[in-house]
Coordinates of C-alpha atoms in Angstrom, one line a residue:
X7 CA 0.0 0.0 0.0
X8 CA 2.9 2.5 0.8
X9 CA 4.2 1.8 -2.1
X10 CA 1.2 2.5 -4.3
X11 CA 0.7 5.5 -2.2
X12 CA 4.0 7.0 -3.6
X13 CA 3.9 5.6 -6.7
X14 CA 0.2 7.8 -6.9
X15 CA 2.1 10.9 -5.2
X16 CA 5.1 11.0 -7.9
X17 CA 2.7 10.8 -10.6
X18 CA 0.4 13.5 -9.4
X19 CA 3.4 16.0 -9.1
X20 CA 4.3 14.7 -12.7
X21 CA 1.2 15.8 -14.1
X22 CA 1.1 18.7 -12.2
X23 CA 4.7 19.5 -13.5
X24 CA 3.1 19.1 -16.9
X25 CA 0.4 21.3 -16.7
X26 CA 2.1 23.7 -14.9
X27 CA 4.9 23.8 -18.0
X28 CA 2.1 23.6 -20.8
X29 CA 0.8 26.4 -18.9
X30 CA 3.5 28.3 -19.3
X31 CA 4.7 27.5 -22.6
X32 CA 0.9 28.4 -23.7
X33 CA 1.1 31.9 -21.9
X34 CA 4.4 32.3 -23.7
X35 CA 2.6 31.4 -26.7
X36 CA 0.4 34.2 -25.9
X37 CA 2.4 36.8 -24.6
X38 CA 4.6 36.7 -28.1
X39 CA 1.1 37.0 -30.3
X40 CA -0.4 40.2 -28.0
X41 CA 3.0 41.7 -28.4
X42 CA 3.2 40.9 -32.3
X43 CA -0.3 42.8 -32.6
X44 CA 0.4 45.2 -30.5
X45 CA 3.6 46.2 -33.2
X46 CA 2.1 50.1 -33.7
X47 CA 1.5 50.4 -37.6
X48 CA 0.6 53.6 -39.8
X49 CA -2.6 53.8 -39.6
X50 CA -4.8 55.7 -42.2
X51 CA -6.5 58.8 -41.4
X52 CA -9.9 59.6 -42.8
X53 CA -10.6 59.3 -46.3
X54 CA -11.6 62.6 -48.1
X55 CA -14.6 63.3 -50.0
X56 CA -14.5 63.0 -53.4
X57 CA -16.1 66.3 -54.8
X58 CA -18.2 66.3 -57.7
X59 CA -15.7 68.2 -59.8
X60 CA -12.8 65.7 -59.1
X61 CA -15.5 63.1 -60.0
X62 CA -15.9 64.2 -63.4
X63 CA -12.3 65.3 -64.3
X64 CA -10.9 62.2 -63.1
X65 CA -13.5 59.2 -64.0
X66 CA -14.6 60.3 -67.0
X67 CA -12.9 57.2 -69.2
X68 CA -9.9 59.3 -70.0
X69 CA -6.4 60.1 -69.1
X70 CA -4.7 63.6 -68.9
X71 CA -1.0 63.3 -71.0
X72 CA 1.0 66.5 -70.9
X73 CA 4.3 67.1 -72.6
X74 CA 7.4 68.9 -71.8
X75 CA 10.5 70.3 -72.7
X76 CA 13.6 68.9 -71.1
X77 CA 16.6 70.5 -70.4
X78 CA 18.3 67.8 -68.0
X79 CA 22.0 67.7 -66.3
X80 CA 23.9 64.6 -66.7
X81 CA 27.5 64.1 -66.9
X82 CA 28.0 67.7 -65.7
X83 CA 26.8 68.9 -68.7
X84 CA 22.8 70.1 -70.1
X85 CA 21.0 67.7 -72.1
X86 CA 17.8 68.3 -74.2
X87 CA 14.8 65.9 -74.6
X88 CA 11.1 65.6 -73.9
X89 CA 9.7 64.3 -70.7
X90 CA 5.6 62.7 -70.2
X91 CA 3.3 62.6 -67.3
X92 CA 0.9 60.7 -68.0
X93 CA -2.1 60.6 -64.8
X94 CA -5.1 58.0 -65.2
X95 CA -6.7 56.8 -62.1
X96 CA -7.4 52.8 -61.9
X97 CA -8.4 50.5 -59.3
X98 CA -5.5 48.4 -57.1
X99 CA -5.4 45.6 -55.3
X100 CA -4.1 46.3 -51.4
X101 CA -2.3 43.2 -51.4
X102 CA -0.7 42.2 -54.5
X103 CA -0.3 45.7 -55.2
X104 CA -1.3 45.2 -58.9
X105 CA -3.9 47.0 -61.2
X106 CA -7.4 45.2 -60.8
X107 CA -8.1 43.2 -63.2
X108 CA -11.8 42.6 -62.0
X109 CA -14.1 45.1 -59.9
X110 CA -14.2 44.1 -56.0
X111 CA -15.0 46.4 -52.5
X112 CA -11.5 45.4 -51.1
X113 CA -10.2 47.7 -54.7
X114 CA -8.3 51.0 -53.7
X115 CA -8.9 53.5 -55.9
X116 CA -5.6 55.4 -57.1
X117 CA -4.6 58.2 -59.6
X118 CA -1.8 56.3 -61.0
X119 CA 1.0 58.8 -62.3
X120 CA 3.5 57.4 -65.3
X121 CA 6.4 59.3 -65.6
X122 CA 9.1 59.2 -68.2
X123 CA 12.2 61.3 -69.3
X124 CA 14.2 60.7 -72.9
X125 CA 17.1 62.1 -74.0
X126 CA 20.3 62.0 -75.0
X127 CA 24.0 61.7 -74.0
X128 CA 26.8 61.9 -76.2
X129 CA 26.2 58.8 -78.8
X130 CA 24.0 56.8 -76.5
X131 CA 19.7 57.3 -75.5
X132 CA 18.6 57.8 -71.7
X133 CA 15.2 56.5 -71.7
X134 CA 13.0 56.5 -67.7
X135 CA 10.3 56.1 -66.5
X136 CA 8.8 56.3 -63.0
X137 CA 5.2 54.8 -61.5
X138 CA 3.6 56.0 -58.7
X139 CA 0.2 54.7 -57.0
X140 CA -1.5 57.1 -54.5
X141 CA -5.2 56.7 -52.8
X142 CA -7.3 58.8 -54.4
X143 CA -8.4 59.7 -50.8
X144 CA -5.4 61.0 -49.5
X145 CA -5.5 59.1 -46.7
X146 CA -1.9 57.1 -47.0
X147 CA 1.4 57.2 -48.6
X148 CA 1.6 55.7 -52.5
X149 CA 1.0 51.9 -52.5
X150 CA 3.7 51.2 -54.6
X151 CA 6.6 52.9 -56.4
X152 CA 8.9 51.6 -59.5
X153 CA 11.3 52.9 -61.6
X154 CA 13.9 52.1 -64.5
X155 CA 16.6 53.8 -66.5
X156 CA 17.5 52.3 -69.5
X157 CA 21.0 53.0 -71.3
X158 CA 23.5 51.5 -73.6
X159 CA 25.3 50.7 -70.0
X160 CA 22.4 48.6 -68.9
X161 CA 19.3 49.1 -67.1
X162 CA 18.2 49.6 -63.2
X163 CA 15.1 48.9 -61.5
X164 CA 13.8 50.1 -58.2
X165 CA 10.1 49.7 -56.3
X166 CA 9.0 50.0 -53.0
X167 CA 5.8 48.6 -51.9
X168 CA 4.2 49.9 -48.9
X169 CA 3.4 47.3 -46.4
X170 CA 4.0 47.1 -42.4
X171 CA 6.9 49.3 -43.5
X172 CA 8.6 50.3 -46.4
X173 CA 9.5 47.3 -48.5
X174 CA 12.0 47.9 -51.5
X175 CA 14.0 46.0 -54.2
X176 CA 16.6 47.5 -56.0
X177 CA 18.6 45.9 -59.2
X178 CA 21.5 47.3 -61.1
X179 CA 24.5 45.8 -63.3
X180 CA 26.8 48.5 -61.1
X181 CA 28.7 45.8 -58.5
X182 CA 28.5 48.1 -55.5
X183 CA 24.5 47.9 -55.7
X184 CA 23.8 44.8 -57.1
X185 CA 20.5 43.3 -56.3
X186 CA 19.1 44.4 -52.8
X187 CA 16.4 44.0 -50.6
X188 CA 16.0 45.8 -47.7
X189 CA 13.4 47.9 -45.2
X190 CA 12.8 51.8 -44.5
X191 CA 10.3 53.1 -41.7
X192 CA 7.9 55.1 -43.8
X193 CA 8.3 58.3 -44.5
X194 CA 6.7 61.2 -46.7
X195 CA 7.8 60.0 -50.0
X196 CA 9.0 63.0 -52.9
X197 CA 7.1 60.2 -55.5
X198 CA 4.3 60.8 -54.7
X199 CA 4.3 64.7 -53.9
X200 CA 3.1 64.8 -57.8
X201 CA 0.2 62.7 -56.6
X202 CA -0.9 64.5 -54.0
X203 CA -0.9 67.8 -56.0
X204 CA -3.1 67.2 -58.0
X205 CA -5.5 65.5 -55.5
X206 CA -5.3 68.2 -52.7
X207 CA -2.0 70.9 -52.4
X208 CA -3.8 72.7 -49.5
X209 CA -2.5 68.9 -48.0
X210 CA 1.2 69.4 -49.3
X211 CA 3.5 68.6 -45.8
X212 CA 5.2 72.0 -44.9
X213 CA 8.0 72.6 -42.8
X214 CA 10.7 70.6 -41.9
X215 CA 9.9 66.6 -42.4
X216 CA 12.1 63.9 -43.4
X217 CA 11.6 63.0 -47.5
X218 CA 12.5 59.8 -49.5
X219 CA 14.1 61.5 -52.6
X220 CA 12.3 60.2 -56.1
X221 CA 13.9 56.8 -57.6
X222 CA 14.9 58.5 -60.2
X223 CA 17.6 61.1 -58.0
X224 CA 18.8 58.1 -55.6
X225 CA 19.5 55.3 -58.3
X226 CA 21.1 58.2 -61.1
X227 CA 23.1 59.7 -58.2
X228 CA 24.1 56.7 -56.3
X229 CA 22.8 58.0 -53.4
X230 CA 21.6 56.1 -49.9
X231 CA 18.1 54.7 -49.9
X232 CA 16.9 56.7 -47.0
X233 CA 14.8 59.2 -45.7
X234 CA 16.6 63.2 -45.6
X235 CA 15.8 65.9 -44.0
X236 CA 14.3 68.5 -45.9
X237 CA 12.4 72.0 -45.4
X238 CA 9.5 72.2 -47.7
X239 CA 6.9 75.3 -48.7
X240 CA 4.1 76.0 -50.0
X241 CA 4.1 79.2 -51.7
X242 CA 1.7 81.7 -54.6
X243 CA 2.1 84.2 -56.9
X244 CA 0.5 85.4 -60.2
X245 CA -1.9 82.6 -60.1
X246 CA 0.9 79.9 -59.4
X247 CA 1.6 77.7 -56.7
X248 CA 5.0 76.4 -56.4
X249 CA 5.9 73.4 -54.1
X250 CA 9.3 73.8 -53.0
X251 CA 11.5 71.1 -51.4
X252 CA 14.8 72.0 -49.8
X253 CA 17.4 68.7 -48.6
X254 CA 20.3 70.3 -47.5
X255 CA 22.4 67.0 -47.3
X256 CA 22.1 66.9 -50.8
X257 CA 21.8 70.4 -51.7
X258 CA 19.5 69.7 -54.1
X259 CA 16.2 72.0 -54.7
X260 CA 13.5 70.8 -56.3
X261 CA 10.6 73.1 -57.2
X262 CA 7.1 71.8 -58.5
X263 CA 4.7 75.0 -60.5
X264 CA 1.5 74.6 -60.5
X265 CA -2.0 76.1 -61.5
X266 CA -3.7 77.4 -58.2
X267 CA -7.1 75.7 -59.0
X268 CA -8.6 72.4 -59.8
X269 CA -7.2 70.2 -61.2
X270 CA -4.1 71.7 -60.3
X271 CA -2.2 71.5 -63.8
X272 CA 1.7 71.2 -63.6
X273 CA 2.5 73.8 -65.9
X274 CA 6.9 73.0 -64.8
X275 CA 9.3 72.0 -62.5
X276 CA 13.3 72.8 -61.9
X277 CA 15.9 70.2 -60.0
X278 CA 19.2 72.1 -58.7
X279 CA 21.5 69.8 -57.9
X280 CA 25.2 68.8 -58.2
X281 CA 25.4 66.7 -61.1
X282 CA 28.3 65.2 -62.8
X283 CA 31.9 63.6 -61.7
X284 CA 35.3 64.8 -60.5
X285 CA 35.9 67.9 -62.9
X286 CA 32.7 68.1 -64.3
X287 CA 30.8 68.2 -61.1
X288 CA 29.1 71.5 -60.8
X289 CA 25.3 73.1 -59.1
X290 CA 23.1 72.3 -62.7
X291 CA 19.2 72.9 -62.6
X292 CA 17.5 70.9 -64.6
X293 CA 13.8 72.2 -66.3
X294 CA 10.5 70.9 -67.6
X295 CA 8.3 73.4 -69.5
X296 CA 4.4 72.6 -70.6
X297 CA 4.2 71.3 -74.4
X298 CA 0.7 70.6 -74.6
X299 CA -1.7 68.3 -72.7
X300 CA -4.9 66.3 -73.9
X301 CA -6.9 63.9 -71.9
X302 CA -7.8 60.9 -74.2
X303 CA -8.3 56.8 -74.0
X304 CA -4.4 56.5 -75.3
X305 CA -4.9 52.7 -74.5
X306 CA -7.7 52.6 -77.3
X307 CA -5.3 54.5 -79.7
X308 CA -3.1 52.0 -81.0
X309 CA -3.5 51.8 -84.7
X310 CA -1.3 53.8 -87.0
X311 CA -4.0 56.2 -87.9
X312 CA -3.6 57.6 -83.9
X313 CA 0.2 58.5 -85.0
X314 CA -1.4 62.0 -85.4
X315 CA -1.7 62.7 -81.7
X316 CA 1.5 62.6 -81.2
X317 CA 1.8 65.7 -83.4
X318 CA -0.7 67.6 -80.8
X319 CA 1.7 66.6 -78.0
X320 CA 4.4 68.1 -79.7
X321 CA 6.4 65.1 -80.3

């Protein structure tokens, strides 16, 4: 009997050991999850209101395509060309971060802003282009980013995708960058500035903030991917706004002009910077000046009898 008696007593304090340990390894368990949710995240503010006015402009079944005049420093030295923004707004998936290919409630709606840049160094074409995806309802930073630069050199490729953070790839035949993946705590982002423009400028961030500099200025320059300080402003004259962003690390000056009323048409822009290598470096401004603009269904326009609307862009 005694011995059954023990026998009884060491198994009860091996169960109880048991529990006591699942117990613990479950609150553990726990613990790590509760923490893991309670990881603070961006959160969006309030969407705007869509006004009846942006309605029409921007849903209509059309994009707006404006082109410029280029005058842009490379190589220490001025280079002419055209550049294109072309703004269209679309519907996007939050999670793959892809155009929609089918209408759903989870869709965000974003004015989707193609970029590009051509022109010419020496023998050789510089052809870019940049994508930017921003809400429609202001009430985050752009969904997703890309870029690439194409060249007799090779090419680069950049995007960011904005998750829990900022996520972002980066590829280029250069050896010191490689292909790289990597994080950034989010940050206002000078991508989508051009967005946000034409959406609401009374919203434009003003002051001194910290600023992702575009794709385009961090992969051409060989700059860090990383957020700068820089002293923006807001400023009018003559019917003009002018968005004006200062990063003194760079000095570099970038300056946005821009009608003072809906829909807020880019009229031109300037980038001072020092551009170009040992001897050559030197404080260039590059400028963008208003061809024309149209707002058509350019991806119906395919055939060779649309080659004529080319000529009313001026190109």
């Amino acid at each position: 009997m005694k011995l059954l008696k023990l026998k009884t007593i060491v198994y009860s304090i091996f169960v109880v050991a048991i529990f006591l340990t699942s117990c613990k390894e479950q609150t553990n368990t726990n613990s790590n999850t509760l923490a893991m949710a309670n990881i603070p995240l961006n959160e969006e503010v309030p969407k705007k209101q869509l006004s009846q006015e942006f309605k029409d402009y921007w849903y209509n079944g059309t994009a707006e395509i404006t082109s410029y005049k280029l005058e842009q420093a490379r190589y220490g030295e001025m280079r002419e060309g055209t550049a294109m923004m072309i703004y269209v707004t679309e519907p996007f998936l939050p999670d793959a971060q892809v155009k929609a290919d089918n209408s759903n409630k989870s869709n965000i709606p974003v004015l989707k802003l193609n970029s590009t840049k051509n022109y010419i160094t020496g023998i050789y074409p510089y052809s870019i282009m940049t994508s930017s995806f921003y809400p429609v309802h202001d009430n985050q930073h752009a969904l997703k980013l890309s870029f690439s630069s194409q060249e007799w050199c090779g090419h680069v490729y950049a995007q960011l995708n904005n998750k829990d953070d900022f996520e972002i790839m980066s590829h280029s035949y250069f050896e010191s960058e490689g292909d790289k993946q990597y994080h950034l705590d989010k940050a206002h982002l000078e991508n989508e500035i051009w967005n946000k423009v034409r959406i609401d400028p009374s919203d434009l961030p003003t002051g001194e903030i910290t600023m992702i500099p575009s794709l385009e200025f961090i992969r051409l320059t060989h700059k860090e991917f990383k957020a700068y300080k820089a002293i923006t402003s807001l400023t009018e004259a003559n019917g003009t706004k002018t968005y004006e962003i200062n990063y003194p690390e760079l000095e570099r000056t970038l300056k946005i002009n821009f009608e003072d009323k809906f829909p807020y048409l880019i009229e031109s822009w300037t980038d001072t910077f020092h551009d170009g290598y040992g001897a050559n470096k030197k404080i260039l401004t590059s400028k963008a000046t208003r061809i024309n603009r149209i707002t058509t269904p350019y991806w119906q326009q395919k055939s060779n009898k649309d080659l004529s609307l080319r000529d009313s862009l001026g190109l």
